[in-house]
Amino acid sequence: MTDRQRPAPATGNRLGVHSDMLIAEFGYREDVDHELRGDIRELGGTTVTGDDLDGLADAALLWWRQPDGDLTDELLDAQTLLGPDGYVWLLTPKTGHDGFVDPSVIAEAAETAGMTLTATLDRPDWLGVRLSPPRHRA
């Protein structure tokens, strides 16, 4: 099968990733979902760490674990790096995994940051929620 015939990675499509997207990545550690990151690269998305970002990102991929600090602050910071149509994929460990984040914590942080949940993603070890910031931001 040639590359032209290969189907696009389904997970990357569910994330809304397409070629030439710039994706700011935060919270990367060895425990992240490497298959998901590979799907993003395969679709042509370029990931950079937030510290290396030059300009605005089309999306942010935020790996978050319970002891990582204040989620609201992180969501607010991520919004400042997004372009006008940007969004955040927040990925947290599933129940029973180290770093599990209670859904009520996510809901409260998103609401406080003014973000709206627009999609979900279920991975073997991670749960994802797509959060969109208010569209009236500058």
JSON list of C-alpha atoms in Angstrom, two decimals:
[
{"chain": "A", "resi": 1, "resn": "MET", "atom": "CA", "xyz": [0.00, 0.00, 0.00]},
{"chain": "A", "resi": 2, "resn": "THR", "atom": "CA", "xyz": [1.45, 3.39, -0.96]},
{"chain": "A", "resi": 3, "resn": "ASP", "atom": "CA", "xyz": [1.35, 6.43, 1.29]},
{"chain": "A", "resi": 4, "resn": "ARG", "atom": "CA", "xyz": [-1.28, 7.88, -1.01]},
{"chain": "A", "resi": 5, "resn": "GLN", "atom": "CA", "xyz": [-3.52, 4.86, -0.37]},
{"chain": "A", "resi": 6, "resn": "ARG", "atom": "CA", "xyz": [-3.03, 4.75, 3.39]},
{"chain": "A", "resi": 7, "resn": "PRO", "atom": "CA", "xyz": [-6.03, 5.96, 5.33]},
{"chain": "A", "resi": 8, "resn": "ALA", "atom": "CA", "xyz": [-5.52, 8.97, 7.54]},
{"chain": "A", "resi": 9, "resn": "PRO", "atom": "CA", "xyz": [-5.11, 8.16, 11.24]},
{"chain": "A", "resi": 10, "resn": "ALA", "atom": "CA", "xyz": [-8.62, 8.19, 12.69]},
{"chain": "A", "resi": 11, "resn": "THR", "atom": "CA", "xyz": [-7.52, 9.65, 16.00]},
{"chain": "A", "resi": 12, "resn": "GLY", "atom": "CA", "xyz": [-5.74, 12.56, 14.35]},
{"chain": "A", "resi": 13, "resn": "ASN", "atom": "CA", "xyz": [-8.87, 13.26, 12.34]},
{"chain": "A", "resi": 14, "resn": "ARG", "atom": "CA", "xyz": [-10.96, 13.23, 15.52]},
{"chain": "A", "resi": 15, "resn": "LEU", "atom": "CA", "xyz": [-8.60, 15.83, 16.93]},
{"chain": "A", "resi": 16, "resn": "GLY", "atom": "CA", "xyz": [-9.24, 18.07, 13.93]},
{"chain": "A", "resi": 17, "resn": "VAL", "atom": "CA", "xyz": [-5.59, 17.95, 12.85]},
{"chain": "A", "resi": 18, "resn": "HIS", "atom": "CA", "xyz": [-4.66, 18.63, 9.24]},
{"chain": "A", "resi": 19, "resn": "SER", "atom": "CA", "xyz": [-1.47, 19.42, 7.37]},
{"chain": "A", "resi": 20, "resn": "ASP", "atom": "CA", "xyz": [0.40, 22.58, 8.20]},
{"chain": "A", "resi": 21, "resn": "MET", "atom": "CA", "xyz": [-1.18, 22.98, 11.63]},
{"chain": "A", "resi": 22, "resn": "LEU", "atom": "CA", "xyz": [1.04, 24.28, 14.38]},
{"chain": "A", "resi": 23, "resn": "ILE", "atom": "CA", "xyz": [0.27, 22.56, 17.67]},
{"chain": "A", "resi": 24, "resn": "ALA", "atom": "CA", "xyz": [1.73, 23.78, 20.96]},
{"chain": "A", "resi": 25, "resn": "GLU", "atom": "CA", "xyz": [2.35, 20.87, 23.32]},
{"chain": "A", "resi": 26, "resn": "PHE", "atom": "CA", "xyz": [2.49, 21.21, 27.08]},
{"chain": "A", "resi": 27, "resn": "GLY", "atom": "CA", "xyz": [3.08, 18.65, 29.83]},
{"chain": "A", "resi": 28, "resn": "TYR", "atom": "CA", "xyz": [5.01, 16.16, 27.70]},
{"chain": "A", "resi": 29, "resn": "ARG", "atom": "CA", "xyz": [6.54, 13.31, 29.69]},
{"chain": "A", "resi": 30, "resn": "GLU", "atom": "CA", "xyz": [7.37, 9.71, 28.87]},
{"chain": "A", "resi": 31, "resn": "ASP", "atom": "CA", "xyz": [3.88, 8.59, 29.95]},
{"chain": "A", "resi": 32, "resn": "VAL", "atom": "CA", "xyz": [2.05, 10.42, 27.13]},
{"chain": "A", "resi": 33, "resn": "ASP", "atom": "CA", "xyz": [0.19, 8.59, 24.36]},
{"chain": "A", "resi": 34, "resn": "HIS", "atom": "CA", "xyz": [2.95, 8.19, 21.76]},
{"chain": "A", "resi": 35, "resn": "GLU", "atom": "CA", "xyz": [0.57, 6.65, 19.23]},
{"chain": "A", "resi": 36, "resn": "LEU", "atom": "CA", "xyz": [-1.62, 9.75, 19.38]},
{"chain": "A", "resi": 37, "resn": "ARG", "atom": "CA", "xyz": [1.42, 12.00, 18.90]},
{"chain": "A", "resi": 38, "resn": "GLY", "atom": "CA", "xyz": [2.44, 9.85, 15.92]},
{"chain": "A", "resi": 39, "resn": "ASP", "atom": "CA", "xyz": [-1.02, 10.24, 14.39]},
{"chain": "A", "resi": 40, "resn": "ILE", "atom": "CA", "xyz": [-0.69, 14.01, 14.66]},
{"chain": "A", "resi": 41, "resn": "ARG", "atom": "CA", "xyz": [2.70, 13.96, 12.93]},
{"chain": "A", "resi": 42, "resn": "GLU", "atom": "CA", "xyz": [1.42, 11.59, 10.25]},
{"chain": "A", "resi": 43, "resn": "LEU", "atom": "CA", "xyz": [-1.36, 14.02, 9.37]},
{"chain": "A", "resi": 44, "resn": "GLY", "atom": "CA", "xyz": [1.19, 16.78, 8.92]},
{"chain": "A", "resi": 45, "resn": "GLY", "atom": "CA", "xyz": [0.68, 18.62, 12.18]},
{"chain": "A", "resi": 46, "resn": "THR", "atom": "CA", "xyz": [3.82, 20.12, 13.66]},
{"chain": "A", "resi": 47, "resn": "THR", "atom": "CA", "xyz": [4.11, 19.98, 17.43]},
{"chain": "A", "resi": 48, "resn": "VAL", "atom": "CA", "xyz": [6.34, 22.32, 19.37]},
{"chain": "A", "resi": 49, "resn": "THR", "atom": "CA", "xyz": [6.71, 22.77, 23.07]},
{"chain": "A", "resi": 50, "resn": "GLY", "atom": "CA", "xyz": [5.06, 25.89, 24.40]},
{"chain": "A", "resi": 51, "resn": "ASP", "atom": "CA", "xyz": [8.46, 27.39, 25.25]},
{"chain": "A", "resi": 52, "resn": "ASP", "atom": "CA", "xyz": [9.60, 27.06, 21.61]},
{"chain": "A", "resi": 53, "resn": "LEU", "atom": "CA", "xyz": [6.47, 28.56, 20.07]},
{"chain": "A", "resi": 54, "resn": "ASP", "atom": "CA", "xyz": [7.06, 31.54, 17.79]},
{"chain": "A", "resi": 55, "resn": "GLY", "atom": "CA", "xyz": [3.73, 33.16, 16.96]},
{"chain": "A", "resi": 56, "resn": "LEU", "atom": "CA", "xyz": [0.28, 31.69, 17.53]},
{"chain": "A", "resi": 57, "resn": "ALA", "atom": "CA", "xyz": [-0.71, 28.03, 17.50]},
{"chain": "A", "resi": 58, "resn": "ASP", "atom": "CA", "xyz": [-3.67, 26.48, 15.70]},
{"chain": "A", "resi": 59, "resn": "ALA", "atom": "CA", "xyz": [-4.24, 24.17, 18.65]},
{"chain": "A", "resi": 60, "resn": "ALA", "atom": "CA", "xyz": [-2.72, 23.18, 21.96]},
{"chain": "A", "resi": 61, "resn": "LEU", "atom": "CA", "xyz": [-2.19, 19.66, 23.25]},
{"chain": "A", "resi": 62, "resn": "LEU", "atom": "CA", "xyz": [-2.11, 19.78, 27.04]},
{"chain": "A", "resi": 63, "resn": "TRP", "atom": "CA", "xyz": [-1.14, 16.63, 28.95]},
{"chain": "A", "resi": 64, "resn": "TRP", "atom": "CA", "xyz": [-2.33, 17.20, 32.53]},
{"chain": "A", "resi": 65, "resn": "ARG", "atom": "CA", "xyz": [-1.95, 15.12, 35.68]},
{"chain": "A", "resi": 66, "resn": "GLN", "atom": "CA", "xyz": [-3.34, 15.74, 39.17]},
{"chain": "A", "resi": 67, "resn": "PRO", "atom": "CA", "xyz": [-0.13, 17.01, 40.78]},
{"chain": "A", "resi": 68, "resn": "ASP", "atom": "CA", "xyz": [0.71, 19.40, 37.90]},
{"chain": "A", "resi": 69, "resn": "GLY", "atom": "CA", "xyz": [-0.55, 22.56, 39.58]},
{"chain": "A", "resi": 70, "resn": "ASP", "atom": "CA", "xyz": [-3.47, 24.86, 38.80]},
{"chain": "A", "resi": 71, "resn": "LEU", "atom": "CA", "xyz": [-5.38, 23.70, 35.73]},
{"chain": "A", "resi": 72, "resn": "THR", "atom": "CA", "xyz": [-7.28, 26.98, 35.37]},
{"chain": "A", "resi": 73, "resn": "ASP", "atom": "CA", "xyz": [-4.02, 28.93, 35.15]},
{"chain": "A", "resi": 74, "resn": "GLU", "atom": "CA", "xyz": [-2.68, 26.51, 32.55]},
{"chain": "A", "resi": 75, "resn": "LEU", "atom": "CA", "xyz": [-5.83, 26.80, 30.42]},
{"chain": "A", "resi": 76, "resn": "LEU", "atom": "CA", "xyz": [-5.69, 30.60, 30.61]},
{"chain": "A", "resi": 77, "resn": "ASP", "atom": "CA", "xyz": [-2.01, 30.56, 29.61]},
{"chain": "A", "resi": 78, "resn": "ALA", "atom": "CA", "xyz": [-2.70, 28.18, 26.70]},
{"chain": "A", "resi": 79, "resn": "GLN", "atom": "CA", "xyz": [-5.41, 30.50, 25.37]},
{"chain": "A", "resi": 80, "resn": "THR", "atom": "CA", "xyz": [-2.92, 33.34, 24.99]},
{"chain": "A", "resi": 81, "resn": "LEU", "atom": "CA", "xyz": [-0.94, 31.21, 22.53]},
{"chain": "A", "resi": 82, "resn": "LEU", "atom": "CA", "xyz": [-3.88, 30.30, 20.27]},
{"chain": "A", "resi": 83, "resn": "GLY", "atom": "CA", "xyz": [-4.82, 31.84, 16.96]},
{"chain": "A", "resi": 84, "resn": "PRO", "atom": "CA", "xyz": [-8.38, 33.10, 16.39]},
{"chain": "A", "resi": 85, "resn": "ASP", "atom": "CA", "xyz": [-9.82, 29.64, 15.64]},
{"chain": "A", "resi": 86, "resn": "GLY", "atom": "CA", "xyz": [-7.56, 27.77, 18.06]},
{"chain": "A", "resi": 87, "resn": "TYR", "atom": "CA", "xyz": [-8.60, 25.21, 20.64]},
{"chain": "A", "resi": 88, "resn": "VAL", "atom": "CA", "xyz": [-7.09, 23.11, 23.42]},
{"chain": "A", "resi": 89, "resn": "TRP", "atom": "CA", "xyz": [-7.10, 19.33, 23.68]},
{"chain": "A", "resi": 90, "resn": "LEU", "atom": "CA", "xyz": [-6.76, 18.57, 27.39]},
{"chain": "A", "resi": 91, "resn": "LEU", "atom": "CA", "xyz": [-5.62, 15.00, 27.99]},
{"chain": "A", "resi": 92, "resn": "THR", "atom": "CA", "xyz": [-5.71, 13.47, 31.48]},
{"chain": "A", "resi": 93, "resn": "PRO", "atom": "CA", "xyz": [-4.95, 9.96, 32.75]},
{"chain": "A", "resi": 94, "resn": "LYS", "atom": "CA", "xyz": [-7.93, 7.63, 33.05]},
{"chain": "A", "resi": 95, "resn": "THR", "atom": "CA", "xyz": [-9.33, 6.44, 36.36]},
{"chain": "A", "resi": 96, "resn": "GLY", "atom": "CA", "xyz": [-6.92, 4.06, 38.06]},
{"chain": "A", "resi": 97, "resn": "HIS", "atom": "CA", "xyz": [-3.82, 5.62, 36.48]},
{"chain": "A", "resi": 98, "resn": "ASP", "atom": "CA", "xyz": [-1.32, 7.82, 38.30]},
{"chain": "A", "resi": 99, "resn": "GLY", "atom": "CA", "xyz": [-2.28, 11.46, 37.95]},
{"chain": "A", "resi": 100, "resn": "PHE", "atom": "CA", "xyz": [-6.02, 10.88, 37.42]},
{"chain": "A", "resi": 101, "resn": "VAL", "atom": "CA", "xyz": [-7.91, 14.18, 37.41]},
{"chain": "A", "resi": 102, "resn": "ASP", "atom": "CA", "xyz": [-11.50, 14.22, 38.64]},
{"chain": "A", "resi": 103, "resn": "PRO", "atom": "CA", "xyz": [-13.90, 15.39, 35.89]},
{"chain": "A", "resi": 104, "resn": "SER", "atom": "CA", "xyz": [-15.34, 18.01, 38.26]},
{"chain": "A", "resi": 105, "resn": "VAL", "atom": "CA", "xyz": [-11.89, 19.64, 38.45]},
{"chain": "A", "resi": 106, "resn": "ILE", "atom": "CA", "xyz": [-11.76, 19.81, 34.65]},
{"chain": "A", "resi": 107, "resn": "ALA", "atom": "CA", "xyz": [-15.28, 21.22, 34.39]},
{"chain": "A", "resi": 108, "resn": "GLU", "atom": "CA", "xyz": [-14.61, 23.89, 37.01]},
{"chain": "A", "resi": 109, "resn": "ALA", "atom": "CA", "xyz": [-11.27, 24.90, 35.47]},
{"chain": "A", "resi": 110, "resn": "ALA", "atom": "CA", "xyz": [-12.76, 25.11, 31.98]},
{"chain": "A", "resi": 111, "resn": "GLU", "atom": "CA", "xyz": [-15.70, 27.21, 33.17]},
{"chain": "A", "resi": 112, "resn": "THR", "atom": "CA", "xyz": [-13.44, 29.55, 35.14]},
{"chain": "A", "resi": 113, "resn": "ALA", "atom": "CA", "xyz": [-11.18, 29.94, 32.08]},
{"chain": "A", "resi": 114, "resn": "GLY", "atom": "CA", "xyz": [-14.24, 30.75, 29.95]},
{"chain": "A", "resi": 115, "resn": "MET", "atom": "CA", "xyz": [-13.84, 27.65, 27.79]},
{"chain": "A", "resi": 116, "resn": "THR", "atom": "CA", "xyz": [-16.51, 25.36, 26.38]},
{"chain": "A", "resi": 117, "resn": "LEU", "atom": "CA", "xyz": [-16.21, 21.59, 26.01]},
{"chain": "A", "resi": 118, "resn": "THR", "atom": "CA", "xyz": [-16.84, 20.78, 22.34]},
{"chain": "A", "resi": 119, "resn": "ALA", "atom": "CA", "xyz": [-15.66, 17.16, 21.92]},
{"chain": "A", "resi": 120, "resn": "THR", "atom": "CA", "xyz": [-14.23, 14.18, 23.77]},
{"chain": "A", "resi": 121, "resn": "LEU", "atom": "CA", "xyz": [-11.65, 11.52, 22.99]},
{"chain": "A", "resi": 122, "resn": "ASP", "atom": "CA", "xyz": [-11.20, 8.12, 24.64]},
{"chain": "A", "resi": 123, "resn": "ARG", "atom": "CA", "xyz": [-7.73, 6.56, 24.45]},
{"chain": "A", "resi": 124, "resn": "PRO", "atom": "CA", "xyz": [-6.44, 3.41, 26.19]},
{"chain": "A", "resi": 125, "resn": "ASP", "atom": "CA", "xyz": [-4.78, 5.31, 29.07]},
{"chain": "A", "resi": 126, "resn": "TRP", "atom": "CA", "xyz": [-5.94, 8.90, 28.54]},
{"chain": "A", "resi": 127, "resn": "LEU", "atom": "CA", "xyz": [-9.19, 10.82, 28.25]},
{"chain": "A", "resi": 128, "resn": "GLY", "atom": "CA", "xyz": [-9.32, 13.95, 26.13]},
{"chain": "A", "resi": 129, "resn": "VAL", "atom": "CA", "xyz": [-11.64, 16.93, 26.06]},
{"chain": "A", "resi": 130, "resn": "ARG", "atom": "CA", "xyz": [-11.55, 19.60, 23.39]},
{"chain": "A", "resi": 131, "resn": "LEU", "atom": "CA", "xyz": [-11.99, 23.04, 24.92]},
{"chain": "A", "resi": 132, "resn": "SER", "atom": "CA", "xyz": [-12.77, 26.10, 22.86]},
{"chain": "A", "resi": 133, "resn": "PRO", "atom": "CA", "xyz": [-12.08, 29.58, 24.19]},
{"chain": "A", "resi": 134, "resn": "PRO", "atom": "CA", "xyz": [-14.56, 32.41, 23.83]},
{"chain": "A", "resi": 135, "resn": "ARG", "atom": "CA", "xyz": [-14.57, 33.65, 20.23]},
{"chain": "A", "resi": 136, "resn": "HIS", "atom": "CA", "xyz": [-14.66, 37.32, 21.15]},
{"chain": "A", "resi": 137, "resn": "ARG", "atom": "CA", "xyz": [-11.10, 37.37, 22.46]},
{"chain": "A", "resi": 138, "resn": "ALA", "atom": "CA", "xyz": [-8.58, 39.65, 20.76]}
]
